Short mmCIF file of C-alpha atoms in Angstrom, two decimals:
data_model
loop_
_atom_site.label_atom_id
_atom_site.label_comp_id
_atom_site.label_asym_id
_atom_site.label_seq_id
_atom_site.Cartn_x
_atom_site.Cartn_y
_atom_site.Cartn_z
CA MET A 1 0.38 -0.29 -0.10
CA LEU A 2 2.97 2.12 0.94
CA GLY A 3 3.95 2.15 -2.80
CA ALA A 4 0.64 3.54 -3.96
CA LEU A 5 0.75 6.12 -1.51
CA PHE A 6 4.57 7.74 -1.97
CA PRO A 7 3.76 8.86 -5.40
CA VAL A 8 0.93 10.88 -3.85
CA VAL A 9 2.68 12.17 -0.88
CA GLY A 10 5.59 12.64 -2.97
CA LEU A 11 4.42 14.98 -5.36
CA ALA A 12 2.10 17.01 -2.60
CA GLY A 13 5.30 17.83 -1.51
CA ALA A 14 6.89 19.50 -4.50
CA LEU A 15 3.48 22.07 -5.44
CA ALA A 16 4.22 23.12 -1.44
CA ILE A 17 7.48 23.61 -2.34
CA ALA A 18 6.62 25.68 -5.14
CA LEU A 19 3.98 27.23 -4.06
CA ALA A 20 6.79 28.47 -0.95
CA ARG A 21 9.00 29.85 -4.58
CA ARG A 22 5.44 31.35 -5.32
CA SER A 23 5.03 33.27 -2.03
CA ALA A 24 7.85 34.67 -1.44
CA GLY A 25 5.85 37.61 -0.28
CA ALA A 26 3.94 36.33 2.26
CA PRO A 27 7.30 34.64 4.47
CA ALA A 28 4.26 33.06 6.99
CA THR A 29 2.77 31.34 3.75
CA SER A 30 6.02 30.27 2.45
CA ARG A 31 7.62 28.90 5.68
CA LEU A 32 4.44 26.62 6.20
CA ALA A 33 4.85 25.75 2.11
CA ARG A 34 8.32 24.69 2.83
CA ALA A 35 8.18 22.61 6.17
CA LEU A 36 5.17 21.00 5.13
CA GLY A 37 6.44 20.70 1.49
CA THR A 38 10.54 19.40 3.28
CA THR A 39 8.47 17.14 5.45
CA ALA A 40 6.36 15.30 2.30
CA LEU A 41 9.45 14.97 1.44
CA ALA A 42 11.24 13.02 3.17
CA THR A 43 8.60 10.59 4.12
CA VAL A 44 8.90 9.74 0.41
CA VAL A 45 12.62 9.62 1.02
CA ALA A 46 11.59 6.72 3.74
CA TRP A 47 9.35 4.87 2.45
CA VAL A 48 11.62 4.07 -0.36
CA VAL A 49 14.50 3.51 2.20
CA VAL A 50 11.72 1.12 3.27
CA LEU A 51 10.82 -0.84 0.70
CA SER A 52 14.06 -0.85 -0.76
CA TRP A 53 14.95 -2.65 2.23
CA PRO A 54 15.06 -6.91 1.85
CA VAL A 55 11.81 -8.26 2.59
CA ARG A 56 12.70 -11.04 5.52
CA PRO A 57 10.75 -14.26 4.89
CA ILE A 58 7.75 -14.65 6.17
CA ALA A 59 7.69 -17.33 9.41
CA ARG A 60 4.65 -19.14 9.83
CA GLY A 61 6.84 -19.70 13.68
CA ALA A 62 3.89 -22.96 14.28
CA SER A 63 3.50 -22.94 18.23
CA PRO A 64 4.94 -25.36 20.66
CA VAL A 65 4.03 -29.25 20.35
CA VAL A 66 3.99 -31.30 23.62
CA ARG A 67 5.59 -34.80 23.05
CA VAL A 68 5.96 -37.67 25.04
CA GLY A 69 7.83 -40.54 24.04
CA SER A 70 11.23 -40.40 21.99
CA GLY A 71 11.72 -39.65 18.19
CA GLU A 72 10.19 -37.57 15.69
CA ALA A 73 7.23 -40.52 14.95
CA SER A 74 6.07 -40.05 18.99
CA ALA A 75 2.51 -38.02 19.30
CA GLY A 76 2.97 -34.02 19.55
CA VAL A 77 -0.03 -32.05 19.91
CA SER A 78 0.21 -27.69 19.93
CA VAL A 79 -0.47 -25.88 22.89
CA VAL A 80 -0.62 -22.19 23.45
CA ALA A 81 -1.33 -21.44 19.43
CA GLY A 82 -0.97 -18.01 19.23
CA SER A 83 0.60 -16.97 22.30
CA LEU A 84 3.21 -14.49 20.10
CA PHE A 85 3.76 -12.03 22.70
CA PRO A 86 4.36 -11.44 27.03
CA TRP A 87 1.12 -10.00 27.83
CA SER A 88 -0.54 -12.82 25.47
CA GLU A 89 0.98 -15.56 27.62
CA ARG A 90 -2.10 -18.20 28.35
CA THR A 91 -2.63 -21.41 30.03
CA ASP A 92 -3.52 -24.39 27.99
CA VAL A 93 -4.23 -27.85 28.74
CA VAL A 94 -3.38 -31.35 26.60
CA ARG A 95 -3.76 -35.02 27.13
CA VAL A 96 -0.28 -37.37 27.33
CA ALA A 97 0.24 -40.87 27.35
CA ALA A 98 -0.50 -42.33 30.51
CA PRO A 99 2.85 -44.01 31.38
CA ALA A 100 3.42 -47.14 33.81
CA SER A 101 6.29 -46.33 35.58
CA SER A 102 6.12 -43.66 38.52
CA SER A 103 7.67 -40.70 36.18
CA LEU A 104 6.45 -38.69 33.18
CA THR A 105 8.84 -37.00 30.81
CA VAL A 106 7.59 -34.46 28.05
CA ARG A 107 9.15 -32.60 26.03
CA VAL A 108 7.82 -28.93 24.69
CA VAL A 109 9.00 -28.54 21.23
CA ALA A 110 9.85 -25.10 19.61
CA ASP A 111 9.05 -25.05 15.79
CA ALA A 112 12.48 -23.60 13.34
CA ASP A 113 10.49 -20.31 13.39
CA ALA A 114 9.98 -20.00 17.25
CA THR A 115 11.45 -19.31 20.44
CA VAL A 116 9.60 -20.46 23.37
CA HIS A 117 9.24 -19.10 26.83
CA LEU A 118 7.95 -21.14 29.47
CA ASP A 119 6.35 -19.62 32.77
CA ARG A 120 4.96 -22.81 33.97
CA ALA A 121 4.60 -27.04 33.21
CA ALA A 122 2.98 -28.91 35.60
CA ALA A 123 1.55 -32.54 35.32
CA LEU A 124 -2.43 -33.23 36.16
CA VAL A 125 -2.64 -37.01 36.93
CA VAL A 126 -6.58 -37.69 37.43
CA ASP A 127 -8.11 -41.28 39.04
CA HIS A 128 -10.87 -41.82 37.95
CA GLU A 129 -13.91 -44.90 36.91
CA PRO A 130 -12.47 -46.37 34.02
CA GLY A 131 -14.15 -45.60 31.23
CA ARG A 132 -15.00 -41.90 31.67
CA GLU A 133 -12.99 -39.29 29.36
CA ILE A 134 -11.23 -36.49 31.31
CA VAL A 135 -11.71 -33.38 28.95
CA PRO A 136 -9.74 -29.68 29.91
CA GLY A 137 -11.68 -26.68 29.11
CA GLU A 138 -9.49 -23.18 27.84
CA GLY A 139 -8.01 -22.30 30.75
CA GLY A 140 -7.68 -25.70 32.60
CA ALA A 141 -10.70 -26.66 34.02
CA LEU A 142 -11.18 -30.31 33.74
CA VAL A 143 -14.18 -32.59 33.78
CA ALA A 144 -15.28 -36.25 33.39
CA VAL A 145 -18.18 -37.44 30.84
CA THR A 146 -20.28 -39.72 31.78
CA ARG A 147 -22.68 -39.35 29.06
CA THR A 148 -22.85 -37.99 25.69
CA SER A 149 -25.39 -36.98 22.86
CA THR A 150 -24.38 -36.98 19.43
CA ALA A 151 -26.47 -34.69 16.70
CA GLY A 152 -30.48 -35.49 15.16
CA ARG A 153 -29.17 -33.31 12.59
CA ALA A 154 -25.30 -31.14 11.34
CA ARG A 155 -25.76 -28.90 8.92
CA ALA A 156 -22.64 -27.00 6.99
CA SER A 157 -23.18 -23.13 5.62
CA ASP A 158 -24.01 -24.49 2.18
CA GLY A 159 -27.32 -26.74 3.77
CA GLY A 160 -25.57 -30.04 3.35
CA ASP A 161 -26.19 -32.20 5.91
CA VAL A 162 -22.68 -33.00 7.57
CA ALA A 163 -23.76 -35.69 10.88
CA ALA A 164 -21.69 -38.37 9.80
CA HIS A 165 -18.39 -36.21 9.77
CA VAL A 166 -18.53 -34.66 13.39
CA GLY A 167 -20.76 -38.16 15.02
CA ALA A 168 -17.54 -39.86 15.84
CA ILE A 169 -13.55 -38.60 16.13
CA ASP A 170 -12.49 -40.75 12.39
CA GLY A 171 -10.11 -38.07 11.16
CA ARG A 172 -12.94 -36.64 8.69
CA ALA A 173 -13.91 -32.90 8.81
CA PRO A 174 -16.65 -31.64 7.15
CA PRO A 175 -15.40 -30.09 3.61
CA PRO A 176 -15.18 -26.27 3.36
CA THR A 177 -17.87 -24.12 3.15
CA SER A 178 -17.88 -20.37 2.67
CA ILE A 179 -20.46 -17.31 2.95
CA ARG A 180 -21.33 -13.63 3.59
CA GLY A 181 -21.84 -13.29 7.04
CA ALA A 182 -23.88 -10.90 8.47
CA ASP A 183 -21.17 -7.76 8.53
CA GLY A 184 -20.00 -9.12 5.06
CA GLU A 185 -17.02 -10.83 6.16
CA PRO A 186 -16.68 -14.59 4.60
CA VAL A 187 -17.61 -17.00 7.16
CA GLU A 188 -17.95 -21.32 7.65
CA THR A 189 -21.13 -22.35 9.93
CA LEU A 190 -21.45 -25.87 11.30
CA ASP A 191 -25.48 -25.71 12.56
CA LEU A 192 -26.02 -29.18 15.08
CA ASP A 193 -29.63 -29.87 17.00
CA PHE A 194 -29.18 -31.74 20.09
CA GLU A 195 -31.12 -34.31 22.50
CA ARG A 196 -31.08 -33.47 25.97
CA PRO A 197 -28.10 -36.55 27.65
CA PRO A 198 -29.29 -37.19 31.66
CA GLY A 199 -27.65 -34.84 33.68
CA GLU A 200 -27.29 -31.91 35.36
CA ARG A 201 -24.04 -29.95 34.23
CA LEU A 202 -23.45 -30.35 30.48
CA ALA A 203 -20.74 -29.41 28.19
CA VAL A 204 -20.02 -29.27 24.03
CA LEU A 205 -17.11 -31.51 22.73
CA VAL A 206 -15.10 -29.85 20.45
CA THR A 207 -13.10 -32.09 18.45
CA ALA A 208 -10.64 -30.09 16.42
CA ARG A 209 -7.66 -28.12 15.13
CA THR A 210 -6.22 -24.93 13.36
CA THR A 211 -5.20 -25.77 9.77
CA PRO A 212 -1.68 -24.50 8.93
CA PHE A 213 -3.95 -22.79 5.77
CA ALA A 214 -4.78 -20.16 8.79
CA GLU A 215 -1.31 -20.24 10.68
CA GLU A 216 0.35 -18.92 6.72
CA ALA A 217 -2.64 -16.98 6.38
CA PHE A 218 -2.28 -15.13 9.48
CA ALA A 219 1.39 -14.76 8.83
CA ARG A 220 1.05 -13.08 5.92
CA TYR A 221 -1.32 -10.80 6.53
CA VAL A 222 1.06 -9.29 9.08
CA ALA A 223 3.79 -9.76 7.43
CA ARG A 224 1.91 -6.82 5.09
CA MET A 225 2.54 -4.26 8.01
CA GLY A 226 5.96 -4.78 8.21
CA GLN A 227 8.95 -6.61 10.73
CA GLY A 228 7.81 -4.08 13.48
CA MET A 229 4.68 -4.79 13.78
CA THR A 230 6.96 -7.39 16.35
CA LEU A 231 8.25 -4.31 18.45
CA LEU A 232 4.81 -2.78 18.39
CA MET A 233 2.69 -5.66 19.52
CA SER A 234 5.24 -6.42 22.14
CA ARG A 235 3.91 -2.88 23.56
CA VAL A 236 0.24 -3.40 23.64
CA THR A 237 0.18 -3.87 27.44
CA THR A 238 2.68 -3.97 30.06
CA GLU A 239 3.48 -7.68 31.14
CA ASP A 240 2.11 -6.60 34.53
CA CYS A 241 -1.30 -5.93 33.52
CA THR A 242 -3.71 -7.24 35.42
CA GLU A 243 -5.04 -11.09 33.92
CA ARG A 244 -8.56 -10.30 33.06
CA CYS A 245 -6.44 -6.57 31.29
CA ARG A 246 -3.87 -8.76 29.09
CA ARG A 247 -7.75 -11.29 28.53
CA GLU A 248 -9.10 -8.46 26.99
CA VAL A 249 -6.35 -7.05 25.38
CA TRP A 250 -6.04 -11.24 23.94
CA ASP A 251 -9.86 -11.03 23.20
CA ASP A 252 -10.23 -7.99 21.26
CA GLU A 253 -7.21 -8.84 18.81
CA ILE A 254 -7.51 -12.16 17.78
CA GLY A 255 -11.23 -11.34 17.89
CA ARG A 256 -10.48 -8.27 15.13
CA LEU A 257 -8.53 -11.11 13.34
CA ARG A 258 -11.45 -13.68 13.20
CA VAL A 259 -9.43 -16.17 14.82
CA PRO A 260 -11.46 -18.21 16.95
CA LEU A 261 -13.91 -20.40 16.29
CA THR A 262 -17.40 -18.95 17.96
CA VAL A 263 -19.22 -21.55 20.33
CA THR A 264 -23.10 -20.49 20.43
CA VAL A 265 -25.44 -22.93 22.72
CA THR A 266 -29.25 -21.99 22.43
CA GLY A 267 -32.31 -24.05 24.65
CA GLU A 268 -35.29 -24.17 23.66
CA GLY A 269 -37.11 -20.79 24.41
CA GLY A 270 -33.67 -19.95 25.37
CA GLY A 271 -31.27 -16.77 24.36
CA ALA A 272 -28.54 -17.98 22.28
CA LYS A 273 -25.19 -17.47 24.55
CA ALA A 274 -21.51 -17.22 22.79
CA SER A 275 -18.15 -18.10 23.59
CA SER A 276 -15.08 -18.49 21.72
CA LEU A 277 -12.07 -21.86 21.53
CA ALA A 278 -8.51 -19.90 21.16
CA PRO A 279 -6.24 -21.29 18.62
CA LEU A 280 -5.31 -24.97 19.15
CA GLY A 281 -2.39 -25.36 16.39
CA SER A 282 -2.14 -27.48 13.36
CA ALA A 283 -0.14 -30.79 14.87
CA ALA A 284 -2.95 -32.74 16.41
CA MET A 285 -6.71 -33.44 16.35
CA ARG A 286 -8.02 -32.17 20.69
CA THR A 287 -10.99 -32.08 22.20
CA VAL A 288 -12.11 -29.24 24.50
CA ALA A 289 -15.23 -28.97 26.62
CA VAL A 290 -17.10 -25.88 26.49
CA PRO A 291 -19.32 -25.80 29.46
CA VAL A 292 -23.44 -24.87 28.77
CA ASP A 293 -26.21 -23.32 30.52
CA VAL A 294 -29.31 -23.95 28.95
CA GLY A 295 -31.95 -24.12 32.16
CA GLY A 296 -34.05 -27.73 31.90
CA ALA A 297 -34.03 -27.82 27.58
CA GLY A 298 -34.73 -30.80 26.21
CA ARG A 299 -33.19 -30.04 23.07
CA VAL A 300 -30.22 -27.76 22.45
CA ARG A 301 -28.94 -26.31 19.43
CA VAL A 302 -24.83 -25.32 18.85
CA SER A 303 -23.86 -23.20 16.30
CA LEU A 304 -19.97 -23.03 15.05
CA ALA A 305 -18.43 -20.32 13.10
CA ALA A 306 -15.49 -19.37 12.01
CA THR A 307 -13.64 -17.60 8.84
CA PRO A 308 -13.53 -20.13 5.89
CA ARG A 309 -10.74 -22.74 5.64
CA PHE A 310 -9.36 -21.71 9.60
CA TRP A 311 -10.44 -24.98 10.98
CA GLU A 312 -10.82 -28.46 11.05
CA VAL A 313 -13.83 -30.09 12.96
CA ASP A 314 -13.86 -33.61 13.31
CA ARG A 315 -16.44 -34.49 16.21
CA VAL A 316 -19.18 -32.33 18.46
CA LEU A 317 -20.60 -34.42 21.29
CA LEU A 318 -23.24 -32.18 23.40
CA ALA A 319 -22.20 -34.44 27.25
CA ALA A 320 -23.63 -34.13 30.56
CA VAL A 321 -20.28 -33.77 32.93
CA GLU A 322 -18.77 -33.34 36.34
CA ALA A 323 -15.60 -31.86 37.70
CA ALA A 324 -12.62 -33.92 37.99
CA PRO A 325 -10.44 -33.28 40.23
CA ALA A 326 -6.69 -33.72 39.68
CA SER A 327 -3.52 -33.96 41.43
CA GLU A 328 -0.71 -31.54 40.45
CA VAL A 329 2.38 -32.83 40.77
CA ALA A 330 5.59 -29.98 40.02
CA ALA A 331 8.48 -31.29 37.42
CA ALA A 332 11.34 -32.79 39.49
CA GLU A 333 14.21 -32.04 36.15
CA VAL A 334 13.91 -29.56 33.69
CA THR A 335 16.76 -29.53 30.55
CA THR A 336 17.20 -27.70 27.74
CA SER A 337 19.73 -27.31 25.35
CA ARG A 338 21.52 -24.96 26.92
CA GLY A 339 21.45 -28.01 30.14
CA ALA A 340 19.80 -28.78 32.90
CA ALA A 341 17.51 -25.48 34.30
CA ALA A 342 16.28 -24.89 37.62
CA PRO A 343 13.08 -26.62 38.26
CA GLU A 344 11.58 -23.93 40.05
CA LEU A 345 11.67 -21.94 36.92
CA ALA A 346 8.68 -23.94 35.95
CA ALA A 347 6.84 -24.62 39.32
CA ALA A 348 5.28 -21.82 39.14
CA ASP A 349 2.97 -18.22 37.44
CA ASP A 350 5.89 -15.38 38.46
CA ARG A 351 7.45 -14.55 35.14
CA ARG A 352 10.75 -16.29 35.41
CA ARG A 353 10.67 -18.54 32.45
CA VAL A 354 12.69 -20.99 30.81
CA VAL A 355 13.79 -20.21 27.51
CA VAL A 356 13.29 -23.24 24.72
CA ASP A 357 15.46 -21.84 21.66
CA PRO A 358 13.86 -22.54 17.99
CA GLY A 359 13.95 -25.57 16.86
CA THR A 360 14.93 -27.36 20.46
CA GLU A 361 13.12 -28.59 23.24
CA VAL A 362 12.69 -28.71 26.95
CA ALA A 363 12.09 -31.95 28.46
CA LEU A 364 10.42 -32.35 32.05
CA THR A 365 10.53 -34.91 33.94
CA PHE A 366 7.22 -35.34 36.37
CA PRO A 367 7.45 -38.54 39.47
CA LEU A 368 3.89 -39.52 39.41
CA PRO A 369 2.08 -41.11 42.87
CA PRO A 370 0.90 -44.29 43.05
CA PRO A 371 -3.23 -45.01 41.41
CA ALA A 372 -5.82 -45.31 43.48
CA PRO A 373 -6.78 -48.99 43.30
CA GLY A 374 -9.18 -50.30 40.47
CA ALA A 375 -9.33 -46.72 38.60
CA GLU A 376 -8.23 -45.44 36.13
CA ARG A 377 -5.88 -42.88 35.31
CA THR A 378 -5.65 -40.37 32.91
CA VAL A 379 -2.51 -38.00 32.55
CA LEU A 380 -2.21 -34.33 31.27
CA LEU A 381 -0.21 -31.67 31.20
CA ARG A 382 -0.85 -27.82 31.76
CA VAL A 383 1.32 -25.30 30.25
CA ARG A 384 1.90 -21.72 30.52
CA ALA A 385 3.79 -20.03 27.74
CA TYR A 386 4.52 -17.49 25.22
CA TYR A 387 6.40 -17.40 21.86
CA THR A 388 7.77 -15.20 20.13
CA VAL A 389 8.86 -15.05 15.58
CA PRO A 390 10.39 -12.84 13.75
CA ASN A 391 7.94 -11.00 11.77
CA GLY A 392 7.91 -10.80 8.22
CA GLY A 393 7.76 -8.69 5.30
CA HIS A 394 9.81 -5.15 4.44
CA TRP A 395 11.06 -3.75 7.33
CA GLY A 396 9.76 -0.79 9.86
CA LEU A 397 5.61 -0.13 9.85
CA ASP A 398 2.98 0.09 7.11
CA PRO A 399 0.76 2.59 9.11
CA ALA A 400 -1.86 2.64 6.09
CA TYR A 401 -2.29 -1.05 6.26
CA ILE A 402 -1.86 -0.80 10.00
CA PHE A 403 -5.24 1.47 9.67
CA ALA A 404 -6.81 -0.30 7.61
CA HIS A 405 -7.16 -3.47 9.39
CA ARG A 406 -8.09 -1.22 12.61
CA SER A 407 -10.61 0.53 11.05
CA GLY A 408 -12.23 -2.65 9.01
CA LEU A 409 -10.73 -1.65 5.58
CA THR A 410 -9.52 -5.25 4.87
CA SER A 411 -9.59 -7.62 7.82
CA LEU A 412 -7.79 -11.08 7.62
CA PRO A 413 -11.15 -13.42 6.36
CA ARG A 414 -11.20 -11.12 3.08
CA PHE A 415 -7.69 -11.36 2.27
CA SER A 416 -7.13 -15.33 3.82
CA ALA A 417 -10.13 -16.11 0.28
CA SER A 418 -7.47 -14.09 -1.76
CA LEU A 419 -5.01 -16.18 -0.92
CA PRO A 420 -4.13 -19.41 -3.07
CA GLY A 421 -6.26 -22.32 -2.19
CA ALA A 422 -8.64 -20.30 -0.56
CA ARG A 423 -12.47 -20.30 -1.31
#
């Protein structure tokens, strides 16, 4: 966008200087015109320097991945996706394989383009009734699933029946669709109707992931604003801002970008209540519980909405749930590519962080308590962290593109719709 603007500004500067020469008899007008002209031409020179500087390649910078076991073949799942700055640091919980031994070692692996800053990590051990699924919600709360209900009807944006795609975890996500939302933005929707399962406390279980396409589109969109966005966004708010303040800034920024998956729940005769899921990363599908409050409604409608091709949804269930108390275990050993680190660095939310360099990992070892007799064990990892990625694009900032984004003249959904492979 700057490339289109600076010739206009340069012409305006030249005209202002010409006017100054013609206004020699009016010193005040002459000085003002010369000042404006000089400023405009200096701006053009600065823009030329910026646009002539080598463009930094786009760094997708995927979110950190948790792995259990050794080798690249071990199962991995993303954590804290999209938490790219200190103020956007958040807590995430993912399920890991329960070991047969009395200790658990997990690895938090940094992407080749990303530096991970790990503030806290803990193992959550739940010994529960056999056959029950333990599912985390956003922020780390755990629930045990007692009953589930599959959708009797599921329709995509184009009206197609996709109930067979979202009834079970089978790797089949509904085909991408796209319509225009009420605000004119591209949107992909999924509407499901459920019979209420027996139970007082309900949650929608969403098994999904954020797509590699979403990560690529986000990186390219921010790169249009310039490399200076990394410094600018890191200063959006101070790190000592309250948790509520940080959450409000996070919600505003990713909401404006249309990155989350919106989950709207409506009971019979009741009003709609919306919540959203933050990015889950593209490494693997994850199941997240979204709390539901529909009173005594016997039928429930769940509507999902997202930017087209940003999310893959494998399964959606309505479940009766109950609290799942967990034992929290701190890491006994912490090892990075730089060597052993003090376990205390990962023991509390105190902003004393373990740094994981790009393309490396941190190994965390947890001693586990003996299992309860007759119980089934589920182990999860709670992580609080953020990661940084060098922003691509031109050096400096493109204020015109930033203004266009903030004012709604352009948007990430419309930008992503123009990329190859978008629909």
